[in-house]
Tab-separated table of C-alpha atoms in Angstrom:
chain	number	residue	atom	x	y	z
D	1	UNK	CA	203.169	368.792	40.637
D	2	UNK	CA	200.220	366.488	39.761
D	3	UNK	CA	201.184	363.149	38.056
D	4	UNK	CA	199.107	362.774	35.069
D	5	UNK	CA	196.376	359.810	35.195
D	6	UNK	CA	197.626	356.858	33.159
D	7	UNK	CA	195.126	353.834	32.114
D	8	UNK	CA	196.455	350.509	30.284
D	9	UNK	CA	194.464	351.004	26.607
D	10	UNK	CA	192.344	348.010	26.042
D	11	UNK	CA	193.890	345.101	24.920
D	12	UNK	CA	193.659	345.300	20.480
D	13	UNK	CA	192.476	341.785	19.432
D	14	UNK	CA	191.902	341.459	15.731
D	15	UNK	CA	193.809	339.831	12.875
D	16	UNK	CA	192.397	338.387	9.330
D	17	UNK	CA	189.600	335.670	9.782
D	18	UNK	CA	189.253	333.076	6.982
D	19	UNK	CA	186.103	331.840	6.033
D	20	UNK	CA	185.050	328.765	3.863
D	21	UNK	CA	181.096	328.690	2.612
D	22	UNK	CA	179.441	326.698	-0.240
D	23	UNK	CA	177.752	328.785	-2.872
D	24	UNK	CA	174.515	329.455	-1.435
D	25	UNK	CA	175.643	330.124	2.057
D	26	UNK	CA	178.442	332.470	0.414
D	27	UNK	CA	176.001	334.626	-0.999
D	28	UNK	CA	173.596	334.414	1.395
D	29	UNK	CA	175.317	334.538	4.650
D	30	UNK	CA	179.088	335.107	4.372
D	31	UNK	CA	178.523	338.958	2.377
D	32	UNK	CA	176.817	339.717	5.244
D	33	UNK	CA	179.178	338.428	7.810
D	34	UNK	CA	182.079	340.089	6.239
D	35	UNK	CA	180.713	343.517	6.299
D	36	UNK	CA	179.760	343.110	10.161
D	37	UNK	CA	182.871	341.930	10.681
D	38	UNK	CA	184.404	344.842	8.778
D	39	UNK	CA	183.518	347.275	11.096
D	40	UNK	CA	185.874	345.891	13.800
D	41	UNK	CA	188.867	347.919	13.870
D	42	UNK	CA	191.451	345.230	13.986
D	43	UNK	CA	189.697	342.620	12.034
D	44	UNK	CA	189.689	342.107	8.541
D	45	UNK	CA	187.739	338.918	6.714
D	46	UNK	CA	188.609	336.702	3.790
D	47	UNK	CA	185.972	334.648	1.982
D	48	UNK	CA	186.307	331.180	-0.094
D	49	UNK	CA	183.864	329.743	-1.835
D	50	UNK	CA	184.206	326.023	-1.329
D	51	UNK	CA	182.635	322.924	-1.513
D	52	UNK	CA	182.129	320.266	2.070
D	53	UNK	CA	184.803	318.490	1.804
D	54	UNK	CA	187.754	320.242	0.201
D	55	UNK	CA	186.521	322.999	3.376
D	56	UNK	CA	186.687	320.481	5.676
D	57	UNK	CA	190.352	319.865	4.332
D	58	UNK	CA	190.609	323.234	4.512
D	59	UNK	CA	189.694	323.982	8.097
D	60	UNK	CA	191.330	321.101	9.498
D	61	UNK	CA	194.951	322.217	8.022
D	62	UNK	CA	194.370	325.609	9.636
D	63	UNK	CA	193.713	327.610	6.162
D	64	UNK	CA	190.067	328.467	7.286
D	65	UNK	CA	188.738	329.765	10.666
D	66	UNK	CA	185.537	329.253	9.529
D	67	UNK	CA	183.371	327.066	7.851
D	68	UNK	CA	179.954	327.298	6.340
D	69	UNK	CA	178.368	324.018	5.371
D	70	UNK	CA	175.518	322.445	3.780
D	71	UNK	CA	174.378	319.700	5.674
D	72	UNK	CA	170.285	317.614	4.157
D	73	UNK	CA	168.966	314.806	6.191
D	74	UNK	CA	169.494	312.429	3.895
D	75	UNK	CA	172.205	313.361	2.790
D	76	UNK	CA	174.273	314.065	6.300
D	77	UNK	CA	178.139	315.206	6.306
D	78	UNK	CA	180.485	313.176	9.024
D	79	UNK	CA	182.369	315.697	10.652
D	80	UNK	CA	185.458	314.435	11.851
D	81	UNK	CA	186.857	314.243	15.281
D	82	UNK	CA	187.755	317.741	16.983
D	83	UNK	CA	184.902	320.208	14.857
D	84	UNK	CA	182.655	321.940	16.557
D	85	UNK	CA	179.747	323.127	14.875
D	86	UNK	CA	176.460	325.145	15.417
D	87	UNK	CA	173.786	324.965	13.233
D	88	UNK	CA	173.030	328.467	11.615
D	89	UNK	CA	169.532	328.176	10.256
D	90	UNK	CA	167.455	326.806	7.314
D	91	UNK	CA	167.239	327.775	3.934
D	92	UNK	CA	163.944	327.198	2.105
D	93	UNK	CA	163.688	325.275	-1.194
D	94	UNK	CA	162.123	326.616	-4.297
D	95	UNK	CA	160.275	324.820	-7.121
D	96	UNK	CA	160.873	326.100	-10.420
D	97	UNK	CA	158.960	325.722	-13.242
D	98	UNK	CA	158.516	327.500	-16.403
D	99	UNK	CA	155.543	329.359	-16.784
D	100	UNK	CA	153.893	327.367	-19.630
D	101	UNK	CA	154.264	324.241	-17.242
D	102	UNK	CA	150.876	322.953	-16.765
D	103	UNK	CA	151.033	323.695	-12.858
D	104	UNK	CA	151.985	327.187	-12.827
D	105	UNK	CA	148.501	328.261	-11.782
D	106	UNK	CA	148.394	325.823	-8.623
D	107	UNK	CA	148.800	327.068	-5.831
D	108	UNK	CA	151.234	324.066	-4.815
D	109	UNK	CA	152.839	321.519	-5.950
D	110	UNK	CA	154.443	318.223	-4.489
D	111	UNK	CA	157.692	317.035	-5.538
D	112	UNK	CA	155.804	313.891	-5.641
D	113	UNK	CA	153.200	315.723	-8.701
D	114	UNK	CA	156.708	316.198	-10.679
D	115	UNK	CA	157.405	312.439	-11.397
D	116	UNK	CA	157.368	312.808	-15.152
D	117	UNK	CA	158.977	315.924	-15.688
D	118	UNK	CA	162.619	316.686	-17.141
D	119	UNK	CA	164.779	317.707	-14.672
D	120	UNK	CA	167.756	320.402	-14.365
D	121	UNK	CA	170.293	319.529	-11.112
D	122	UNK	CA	173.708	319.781	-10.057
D	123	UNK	CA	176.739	318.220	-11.959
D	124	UNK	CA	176.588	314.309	-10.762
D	125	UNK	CA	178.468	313.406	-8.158
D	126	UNK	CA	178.225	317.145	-5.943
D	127	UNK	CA	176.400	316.957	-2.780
D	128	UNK	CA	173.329	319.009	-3.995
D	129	UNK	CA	173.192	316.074	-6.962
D	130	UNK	CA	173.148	313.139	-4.665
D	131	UNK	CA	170.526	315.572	-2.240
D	132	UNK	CA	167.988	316.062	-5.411
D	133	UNK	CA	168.203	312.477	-6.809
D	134	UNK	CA	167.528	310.831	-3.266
D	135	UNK	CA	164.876	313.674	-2.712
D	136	UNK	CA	163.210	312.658	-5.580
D	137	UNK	CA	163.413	308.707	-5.242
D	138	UNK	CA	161.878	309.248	-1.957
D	139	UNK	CA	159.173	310.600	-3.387
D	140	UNK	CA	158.458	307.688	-5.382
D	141	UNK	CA	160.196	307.976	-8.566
D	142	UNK	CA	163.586	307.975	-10.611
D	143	UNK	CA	163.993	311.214	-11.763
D	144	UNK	CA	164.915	311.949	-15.544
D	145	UNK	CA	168.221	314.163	-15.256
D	146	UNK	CA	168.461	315.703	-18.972
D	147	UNK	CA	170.725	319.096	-17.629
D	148	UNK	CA	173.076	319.740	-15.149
D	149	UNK	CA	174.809	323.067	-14.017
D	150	UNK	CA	176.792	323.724	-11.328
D	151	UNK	CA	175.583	327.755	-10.967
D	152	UNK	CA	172.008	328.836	-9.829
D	153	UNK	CA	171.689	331.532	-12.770
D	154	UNK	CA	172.518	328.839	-15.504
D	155	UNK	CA	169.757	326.462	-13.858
D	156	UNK	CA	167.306	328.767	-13.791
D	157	UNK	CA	168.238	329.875	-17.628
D	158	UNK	CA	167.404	326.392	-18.699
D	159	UNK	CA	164.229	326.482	-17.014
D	160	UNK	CA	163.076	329.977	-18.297
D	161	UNK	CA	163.506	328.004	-21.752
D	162	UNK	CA	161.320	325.297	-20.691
D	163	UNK	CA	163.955	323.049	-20.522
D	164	UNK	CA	163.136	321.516	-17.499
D	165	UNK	CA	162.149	321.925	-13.582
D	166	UNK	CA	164.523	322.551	-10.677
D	167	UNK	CA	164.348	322.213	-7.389
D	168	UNK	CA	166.552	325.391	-5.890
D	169	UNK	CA	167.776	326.945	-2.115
D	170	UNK	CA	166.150	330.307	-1.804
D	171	UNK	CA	169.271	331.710	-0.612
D	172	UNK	CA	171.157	330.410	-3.980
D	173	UNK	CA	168.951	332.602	-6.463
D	174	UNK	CA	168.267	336.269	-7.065
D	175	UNK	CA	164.350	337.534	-7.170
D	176	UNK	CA	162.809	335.210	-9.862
D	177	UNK	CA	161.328	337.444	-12.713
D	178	UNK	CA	160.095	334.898	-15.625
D	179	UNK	CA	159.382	331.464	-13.357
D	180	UNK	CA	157.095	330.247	-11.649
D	181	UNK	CA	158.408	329.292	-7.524
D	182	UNK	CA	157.067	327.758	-4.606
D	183	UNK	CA	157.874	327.191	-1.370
D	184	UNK	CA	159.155	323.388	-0.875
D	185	UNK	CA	159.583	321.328	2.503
């Protein structure tokens, strides 16, 4: 009587994988990661949303596998001892203006043009805050912060109302209907 064949199945890796990303990169990059990921048998994803250094936190104590971060030249993040990173690409920066602003028919601007203008950033104190005001300064001037929201959709709100001018990731906003947006740096 012939024995019947026996092979070893293939070893089943998978588990849950935790991932940490700041708001633009969680939108822009971790979606799409999760549903690629998804189509692993044994794997399954989590997302956070979570600012640098509460992730760092985060990934250090073993809560996140993964961590998507933000990191502007002059603005750079120490990672500590132990992380390794790769970087994953670069997101473009938008100008946002209203379209009554007197330089919505140029076909550029400079962030050094904008020294006068209102401006709408980040709550003080976040990492995209610090990256705007030093952004700006280096362009020559002190820039005149009159708004600040933490959310993409509420910046570009006040703008639409001619409250201001932004400076914005590409990845961080949806298709811009009613402003005016250009390509920065």
């Amino acid at each position: 009587m012939p024995r019947p064949s026996w092979k070893p199945r293939p070893k089943k890796s998978g588990g849950q994988i935790n991932i940490g990303a700041f708001a633009t990169a969680a939108r822009g990059i971790a979606a799409r990661a999760i549903v690629m990921l998804g189509q692993h048998a044994y794997l399954t994803a989590a997302m956070c949303e979570v600012e640098p250094d509460p992730g760092l936190t985060q990934l250090l104590r073993g809560d996140l596998d993964v961590l998507v971060l933000n990191d502007w030249d002059n603005n750079p993040i120490s990672l500590p001892a132990g992380v390794e990173y790769t970087t994953l690409g670069l997101d473009l920066l938008d100008v946002i203006e209203p379209c009554s602003h007197p330089a919505a028919n140029s076909a550029e601007v400079e962030l050094s043009e904008l020294g006068r203008e209102t401006w709408i950033a980040w709550p003080a104190g976040s990492m995209c805050h610090n990256w705007l005001v030093n952004t700006l300064r280096s362009c020559g001037f002190e820039p005149r912060i009159a708004h600040t929201a933490g959310e993409h959709a509420t910046q570009l709100a006040l703008v639409h109302h001619g409250l201001g001018v932004a400076v914005l990731p590409r990845m961080g906003h949806a298709p811009i209907c009613h402003q005016i947006w250009r390509h920065y740096g």
